[in-house]
């Protein structure tokens, strides 16, 4: 913005008329007005969409927690069982290991299908809820 | 002097109250209160959307980024350490998310961070913009990205220089410089607009 010159000050002091830096001031006033104008933007249903996304996220977290806890329980359960049985008869454990080794593919297939079915089931449930909400 | 002291004291009281409210809100959110989080989104919805809209232009992208920002806020609210205001912290997340998004999608969003010499529109184009306010808004969207961000944070979200520095990582001198240059650029373009219309 242009500074007031001595001449401008004299005009102002004499209260004759305003100096011609008014134009610059007006320009800056318009710029400030434009900068302070709220943009014409509105995101619809932001709150509900965010909450839905969080709930979705939380459900996945709880599902993962469920699998982690379930896996740990099964792991420790088998470990205790094996330890207990091996104290009575070591041959039994060897036989069990042999059976598991023989049918490892079936065991792997069964556990994987359980995992896939439960994940797909959860996904379908989420989609159903989403469809109902929309 | 007394008046100044009173004003400072009053401002401190207000900010203390605000901090107390923010602390309560955060505590509730951490304990799993979704309603408290809804309140937080309501309170900061404008801050986030205005900020993103100055970086990204597509309406759908603005919606997606806004959602992503609030999800990030929810996930990391336990990390908030009260070093700054909650709004400053949220604005920082919004700024970084929008910038990263825009950088990833350069083809969709025109990201310019250099001061392009003013390519004035033809008198016909200028005459087609009848509204002065519309012209200024259009010119703001054509400013370099850093200018746009600083100008939005300062004028629309009313952050201080220090807070803008925390959000963007720019030094205070740079922020003042960007503000000055942005206003000057807009003034020059507006001057041209007036001249073309005469």
Tab-separated table of C-alpha atoms in Angstrom:
chain	number	residue	atom	x	y	z
A	1	UNK	CA	0.000	0.000	0.000
A	2	UNK	CA	1.321	3.440	-0.873
A	3	UNK	CA	2.471	5.581	2.066
A	4	UNK	CA	0.960	8.982	2.614
A	5	UNK	CA	3.121	11.727	1.207
A	6	UNK	CA	3.491	15.148	2.793
A	7	UNK	CA	1.118	16.477	0.183
A	8	UNK	CA	-1.502	13.896	1.146
A	9	UNK	CA	-1.099	14.845	4.792
A	10	UNK	CA	-1.646	18.503	3.986
A	11	UNK	CA	-4.834	17.612	2.114
A	12	UNK	CA	-6.016	15.526	5.041
A	13	UNK	CA	-5.156	18.238	7.601
A	14	UNK	CA	-6.979	20.866	5.588
A	15	UNK	CA	-9.909	18.420	5.360
A	16	UNK	CA	-10.340	19.378	1.745
A	17	UNK	CA	-10.721	16.018	0.089
A	18	UNK	CA	-9.278	12.554	0.519
A	19	UNK	CA	-5.992	11.832	-1.277
A	20	UNK	CA	-6.058	9.510	-4.278
A	21	UNK	CA	-4.611	6.475	-2.487
A	22	UNK	CA	-8.269	5.565	-1.955
A	23	UNK	CA	-8.175	3.441	-5.077
A	24	UNK	CA	-5.391	1.242	-3.678
A	25	UNK	CA	-7.240	0.936	-0.385
A	26	UNK	CA	-10.418	-0.056	-2.182
A	27	UNK	CA	-8.540	-2.717	-4.129
A	28	UNK	CA	-7.033	-4.181	-0.975
A	29	UNK	CA	-10.415	-4.023	0.749
A	30	UNK	CA	-11.914	-6.121	-2.063
A	31	UNK	CA	-9.006	-8.558	-1.847
A	32	UNK	CA	-9.453	-8.945	1.920
A	33	UNK	CA	-13.182	-9.374	1.471
A	34	UNK	CA	-12.542	-12.098	-1.113
A	35	UNK	CA	-10.016	-13.822	1.110
A	36	UNK	CA	-12.402	-13.799	4.053
A	37	UNK	CA	-15.301	-15.143	1.995
A	38	UNK	CA	-16.202	-18.663	2.953
A	39	UNK	CA	-15.870	-20.987	-0.075
A	40	UNK	CA	-19.058	-22.492	-1.376
A	41	UNK	CA	-18.271	-26.015	-0.272
A	42	UNK	CA	-20.230	-28.482	1.772
A	43	UNK	CA	-19.518	-32.154	2.297
A	44	UNK	CA	-22.800	-33.971	2.775
A	45	UNK	CA	-23.199	-36.545	5.566
A	46	UNK	CA	-19.561	-36.239	6.569
A	47	UNK	CA	-20.251	-37.000	10.230
A	48	UNK	CA	-22.355	-40.098	9.554
A	49	UNK	CA	-19.927	-41.370	6.905
A	50	UNK	CA	-16.970	-40.937	9.223
A	51	UNK	CA	-18.777	-42.706	12.055
A	52	UNK	CA	-19.719	-45.564	9.703
A	53	UNK	CA	-16.094	-45.883	8.581
A	54	UNK	CA	-14.941	-45.964	12.197
A	55	UNK	CA	-17.489	-48.610	13.124
A	56	UNK	CA	-16.392	-50.651	10.112
A	57	UNK	CA	-12.794	-50.262	11.233
A	58	UNK	CA	-13.632	-51.255	14.806
A	59	UNK	CA	-15.482	-54.367	13.627
A	60	UNK	CA	-12.444	-55.489	11.650
A	61	UNK	CA	-10.225	-54.820	14.630
A	62	UNK	CA	-12.462	-56.887	16.884
A	63	UNK	CA	-12.506	-59.703	14.301
A	64	UNK	CA	-8.700	-59.706	14.172
A	65	UNK	CA	-8.537	-59.664	17.963
A	66	UNK	CA	-10.955	-62.591	18.035
A	67	UNK	CA	-8.734	-64.608	15.692
A	68	UNK	CA	-5.582	-63.701	17.588
A	69	UNK	CA	-7.064	-64.689	20.954
A	70	UNK	CA	-8.640	-67.843	19.448
A	71	UNK	CA	-5.325	-68.807	17.857
A	72	UNK	CA	-3.455	-68.322	21.128
A	73	UNK	CA	-6.001	-70.384	23.068
A	74	UNK	CA	-5.794	-73.231	20.530
A	75	UNK	CA	-1.988	-73.056	20.474
A	76	UNK	CA	-1.600	-73.146	24.261
A	77	UNK	CA	-4.363	-75.736	24.585
A	78	UNK	CA	-2.561	-78.088	22.206
A	79	UNK	CA	0.767	-77.345	23.882
A	80	UNK	CA	-0.635	-78.273	27.310
A	81	UNK	CA	-2.308	-81.365	25.898
A	82	UNK	CA	0.878	-82.510	24.221
A	83	UNK	CA	2.929	-81.821	27.346
A	84	UNK	CA	0.396	-83.688	29.541
A	85	UNK	CA	0.101	-86.700	27.261
A	86	UNK	CA	3.864	-86.899	26.681
A	87	UNK	CA	4.342	-87.216	30.436
A	88	UNK	CA	2.188	-90.388	30.359
A	89	UNK	CA	3.108	-91.877	26.969
A	90	UNK	CA	5.600	-90.422	24.520
A	91	UNK	CA	4.603	-92.877	21.800
A	92	UNK	CA	1.120	-91.393	21.653
A	93	UNK	CA	2.567	-87.983	20.777
A	94	UNK	CA	4.731	-89.506	18.086
A	95	UNK	CA	1.668	-91.246	16.648
A	96	UNK	CA	-0.276	-87.949	16.705
A	97	UNK	CA	2.582	-86.155	14.938
A	98	UNK	CA	2.653	-88.904	12.348
A	99	UNK	CA	-1.095	-88.620	11.732
A	100	UNK	CA	-0.876	-84.825	11.486
A	101	UNK	CA	2.069	-85.123	9.100
A	102	UNK	CA	0.155	-87.585	6.964
A	103	UNK	CA	-2.962	-85.431	6.817
A	104	UNK	CA	-1.234	-82.044	6.879
A	105	UNK	CA	-2.828	-80.918	3.637
A	106	UNK	CA	-6.332	-81.731	4.888
A	107	UNK	CA	-5.639	-79.911	8.194
A	108	UNK	CA	-4.295	-76.885	6.352
A	109	UNK	CA	-7.235	-76.887	3.959
A	110	UNK	CA	-9.760	-77.128	6.826
A	111	UNK	CA	-8.214	-74.248	8.795
A	112	UNK	CA	-7.819	-72.042	5.695
A	113	UNK	CA	-11.424	-72.646	4.603
A	114	UNK	CA	-12.618	-71.752	8.122
A	115	UNK	CA	-10.654	-68.502	7.910
A	116	UNK	CA	-11.859	-67.626	4.404
A	117	UNK	CA	-15.500	-68.454	5.164
A	118	UNK	CA	-15.519	-66.281	8.280
A	119	UNK	CA	-13.858	-63.316	6.471
A	120	UNK	CA	-16.274	-63.566	3.522
A	121	UNK	CA	-19.187	-63.846	5.925
A	122	UNK	CA	-18.039	-60.667	7.684
A	123	UNK	CA	-17.601	-58.837	4.361
A	124	UNK	CA	-21.093	-59.798	3.223
A	125	UNK	CA	-22.483	-58.607	6.548
A	126	UNK	CA	-20.781	-55.205	6.123
A	127	UNK	CA	-22.140	-54.857	2.588
A	128	UNK	CA	-25.627	-55.751	3.775
A	129	UNK	CA	-25.427	-53.118	6.524
A	130	UNK	CA	-24.139	-50.547	4.022
A	131	UNK	CA	-26.984	-51.319	1.612
A	132	UNK	CA	-29.520	-51.002	4.427
A	133	UNK	CA	-28.048	-47.641	5.476
A	134	UNK	CA	-28.066	-46.254	1.962
B	1	UNK	CA	-2.562	-0.556	30.723
B	2	UNK	CA	-5.170	-1.960	33.104
B	3	UNK	CA	-7.449	-2.612	30.174
B	4	UNK	CA	-4.675	-4.525	28.377
B	5	UNK	CA	-3.973	-6.636	31.465
B	6	UNK	CA	-7.652	-7.414	31.848
B	7	UNK	CA	-7.927	-8.396	28.175
B	8	UNK	CA	-4.906	-10.712	28.471
B	9	UNK	CA	-6.316	-12.264	31.657
B	10	UNK	CA	-9.720	-12.744	30.000
B	11	UNK	CA	-8.126	-14.343	26.928
B	12	UNK	CA	-6.117	-16.704	29.154
B	13	UNK	CA	-9.279	-17.647	31.051
B	14	UNK	CA	-11.119	-18.384	27.801
B	15	UNK	CA	-8.249	-20.467	26.410
B	16	UNK	CA	-8.020	-22.383	29.712
B	17	UNK	CA	-11.737	-23.146	29.538
B	18	UNK	CA	-11.362	-24.215	25.929
B	19	UNK	CA	-8.451	-26.478	26.809
B	20	UNK	CA	-10.477	-28.019	29.613
B	21	UNK	CA	-13.336	-28.734	27.200
B	22	UNK	CA	-10.931	-30.221	24.651
B	23	UNK	CA	-9.366	-32.426	27.315
B	24	UNK	CA	-12.764	-33.748	28.359
B	25	UNK	CA	-13.740	-34.392	24.757
B	26	UNK	CA	-10.505	-36.258	24.032
B	27	UNK	CA	-10.826	-38.339	27.190
B	28	UNK	CA	-14.347	-39.361	26.156
B	29	UNK	CA	-13.220	-40.271	22.630
B	30	UNK	CA	-10.335	-42.375	23.939
B	31	UNK	CA	-12.757	-44.218	26.210
B	32	UNK	CA	-14.772	-45.143	23.101
B	33	UNK	CA	-17.568	-42.550	23.158
B	34	UNK	CA	-18.628	-42.248	19.507
B	35	UNK	CA	-20.973	-39.337	20.315
B	36	UNK	CA	-18.023	-37.315	21.578
B	37	UNK	CA	-16.217	-38.009	18.330
B	38	UNK	CA	-19.282	-36.871	16.392
B	39	UNK	CA	-19.049	-33.573	18.290
B	40	UNK	CA	-15.390	-33.268	17.352
B	41	UNK	CA	-16.173	-33.840	13.668
B	42	UNK	CA	-18.968	-31.239	13.832
B	43	UNK	CA	-16.621	-28.706	15.424
B	44	UNK	CA	-13.792	-29.173	12.939
B	45	UNK	CA	-15.704	-30.063	9.776
B	46	UNK	CA	-15.343	-26.590	8.265
B	47	UNK	CA	-11.684	-26.239	9.152
B	48	UNK	CA	-10.878	-29.495	7.376
B	49	UNK	CA	-13.089	-29.058	4.300
B	50	UNK	CA	-12.038	-25.446	3.624
B	51	UNK	CA	-8.429	-26.401	3.928
B	52	UNK	CA	-8.723	-29.418	1.632
B	53	UNK	CA	-10.836	-27.525	-0.907
B	54	UNK	CA	-8.008	-25.030	-1.388
B	55	UNK	CA	-5.582	-27.856	-2.188
B	56	UNK	CA	-7.815	-30.279	-4.093
B	57	UNK	CA	-10.628	-29.154	-6.370
B	58	UNK	CA	-12.677	-32.278	-7.032
B	59	UNK	CA	-15.771	-32.537	-4.806
B	60	UNK	CA	-15.527	-36.332	-4.450
B	61	UNK	CA	-11.835	-36.113	-3.561
B	62	UNK	CA	-12.603	-33.487	-0.923
B	63	UNK	CA	-15.137	-35.836	0.645
B	64	UNK	CA	-12.753	-38.810	0.585
B	65	UNK	CA	-9.865	-36.838	2.061
B	66	UNK	CA	-12.080	-35.321	4.761
B	67	UNK	CA	-13.160	-38.823	5.790
B	68	UNK	CA	-9.568	-40.033	5.764
B	69	UNK	CA	-8.480	-37.086	7.907
B	70	UNK	CA	-11.089	-37.764	10.592
B	71	UNK	CA	-10.276	-41.488	10.553
B	72	UNK	CA	-6.629	-40.608	11.156
B	73	UNK	CA	-7.679	-38.259	13.940
B	74	UNK	CA	-9.715	-41.024	15.578
B	75	UNK	CA	-6.928	-43.566	15.317
B	76	UNK	CA	-4.213	-41.302	16.674
B	77	UNK	CA	-6.070	-39.103	19.136
B	78	UNK	CA	-4.403	-40.946	22.023
B	79	UNK	CA	-1.088	-39.563	20.721
B	80	UNK	CA	-2.248	-35.947	21.044
B	81	UNK	CA	0.025	-34.422	23.685
B	82	UNK	CA	-1.634	-31.012	24.273
B	83	UNK	CA	1.447	-29.155	22.986
B	84	UNK	CA	-0.801	-27.223	20.626
B	85	UNK	CA	-4.492	-26.546	20.182
B	86	UNK	CA	-6.570	-29.485	19.000
B	87	UNK	CA	-7.577	-27.517	15.887
B	88	UNK	CA	-3.900	-26.937	14.999
B	89	UNK	CA	-3.213	-30.653	15.343
B	90	UNK	CA	-6.212	-31.580	13.178
B	91	UNK	CA	-5.268	-28.950	10.577
B	92	UNK	CA	-1.757	-30.424	10.413
B	93	UNK	CA	-3.209	-33.857	9.674
B	94	UNK	CA	-5.567	-32.355	7.075
B	95	UNK	CA	-2.756	-30.414	5.406
B	96	UNK	CA	-0.424	-33.403	5.176
B	97	UNK	CA	-3.145	-35.791	3.997
B	98	UNK	CA	-4.356	-33.385	1.305
B	99	UNK	CA	-0.839	-32.613	0.100
B	100	UNK	CA	0.067	-36.312	-0.099
B	101	UNK	CA	-3.161	-37.067	-1.920
B	102	UNK	CA	-2.653	-34.253	-4.402
B	103	UNK	CA	0.961	-35.238	-5.050
B	104	UNK	CA	-0.140	-38.801	-5.797
B	105	UNK	CA	-2.742	-37.626	-8.254
B	106	UNK	CA	-1.019	-34.880	-10.161
B	107	UNK	CA	-3.026	-35.447	-13.318
B	108	UNK	CA	-6.365	-34.847	-11.583
B	109	UNK	CA	-5.436	-31.878	-9.459
B	110	UNK	CA	-3.457	-29.016	-10.771
B	111	UNK	CA	-0.731	-28.458	-8.238
B	112	UNK	CA	1.386	-25.424	-8.850
B	113	UNK	CA	3.793	-24.166	-6.280
B	114	UNK	CA	5.569	-21.545	-8.286
B	115	UNK	CA	4.570	-17.993	-8.896
B	116	UNK	CA	3.489	-18.118	-12.514
B	117	UNK	CA	3.709	-14.801	-14.361
B	118	UNK	CA	0.205	-13.411	-14.574
B	119	UNK	CA	-1.397	-14.734	-17.703
B	120	UNK	CA	-4.203	-12.261	-17.870
B	121	UNK	CA	-7.339	-13.446	-19.450
B	122	UNK	CA	-8.509	-11.855	-22.637
B	123	UNK	CA	-10.940	-8.925	-22.196
B	124	UNK	CA	-13.720	-11.229	-23.465
B	125	UNK	CA	-12.973	-13.768	-20.749
B	126	UNK	CA	-12.862	-11.066	-18.111
B	127	UNK	CA	-16.137	-9.600	-19.305
B	128	UNK	CA	-17.762	-13.007	-18.961
B	129	UNK	CA	-17.032	-12.931	-15.202
B	130	UNK	CA	-19.652	-10.452	-14.112
B	131	UNK	CA	-19.179	-10.833	-10.416
B	132	UNK	CA	-16.100	-9.312	-8.778
B	133	UNK	CA	-16.318	-11.725	-5.838
B	134	UNK	CA	-16.386	-14.672	-8.245
B	135	UNK	CA	-13.337	-13.287	-10.023
B	136	UNK	CA	-11.383	-13.045	-6.774
B	137	UNK	CA	-12.364	-16.593	-5.751
B	138	UNK	CA	-11.199	-17.847	-9.118
B	139	UNK	CA	-7.919	-15.984	-8.765
B	140	UNK	CA	-7.377	-17.410	-5.275
B	141	UNK	CA	-7.659	-20.923	-6.725
B	142	UNK	CA	-4.953	-19.968	-9.248
B	143	UNK	CA	-2.440	-18.884	-6.606
B	144	UNK	CA	0.562	-21.132	-5.924
B	145	UNK	CA	-0.288	-23.964	-3.536
B	146	UNK	CA	1.762	-22.608	-0.605
B	147	UNK	CA	0.117	-19.181	-0.928
B	148	UNK	CA	-3.355	-20.729	-1.069
B	149	UNK	CA	-2.702	-22.818	2.016
B	150	UNK	CA	-1.274	-19.959	4.063
B	151	UNK	CA	-4.023	-17.572	2.961
B	152	UNK	CA	-6.752	-20.097	3.889
B	153	UNK	CA	-5.269	-20.841	7.276
B	154	UNK	CA	-4.828	-17.153	8.061
B	155	UNK	CA	-8.014	-15.644	6.670
B	156	UNK	CA	-10.588	-18.439	6.909
B	157	UNK	CA	-9.390	-20.519	9.818
B	158	UNK	CA	-7.911	-17.537	11.677
B	159	UNK	CA	-4.714	-19.247	12.770
B	160	UNK	CA	-1.771	-17.210	14.026
B	161	UNK	CA	1.592	-17.112	12.207
B	162	UNK	CA	3.021	-19.475	14.806
B	163	UNK	CA	0.180	-21.965	14.371
B	164	UNK	CA	0.460	-21.819	10.574
B	165	UNK	CA	4.159	-22.534	11.025
B	166	UNK	CA	3.329	-25.610	13.119
B	167	UNK	CA	0.875	-26.863	10.505
B	168	UNK	CA	2.866	-26.263	7.333
B	169	UNK	CA	6.418	-26.274	8.629
B	170	UNK	CA	7.126	-22.880	7.019
B	171	UNK	CA	9.154	-20.328	9.025
B	172	UNK	CA	7.249	-17.260	10.253
B	173	UNK	CA	9.069	-14.953	7.817
B	174	UNK	CA	8.079	-17.147	4.871
B	175	UNK	CA	4.444	-17.161	5.991
B	176	UNK	CA	4.374	-13.357	6.190
B	177	UNK	CA	6.048	-13.174	2.797
B	178	UNK	CA	3.551	-15.597	1.224
B	179	UNK	CA	0.622	-13.637	2.675
B	180	UNK	CA	2.039	-10.366	1.364
B	181	UNK	CA	2.745	-11.771	-2.095
B	182	UNK	CA	-0.630	-13.491	-2.336
B	183	UNK	CA	-2.500	-10.279	-1.479
B	184	UNK	CA	-0.318	-8.289	-3.863
B	185	UNK	CA	-0.904	-10.766	-6.685
B	186	UNK	CA	-4.638	-10.675	-6.093
B	187	UNK	CA	-4.615	-6.884	-5.962
B	188	UNK	CA	-2.762	-6.691	-9.279
B	189	UNK	CA	-5.163	-9.125	-10.910
B	190	UNK	CA	-8.156	-7.260	-9.548
B	191	UNK	CA	-6.711	-4.012	-10.861
B	192	UNK	CA	-6.440	-5.619	-14.294
B	193	UNK	CA	-10.023	-6.864	-13.990
B	194	UNK	CA	-11.288	-3.342	-13.247
B	195	UNK	CA	-9.258	-1.891	-16.129
B	196	UNK	CA	-10.605	-4.493	-18.564
B	197	UNK	CA	-14.175	-3.821	-17.501
B	198	UNK	CA	-13.839	-0.053	-17.976
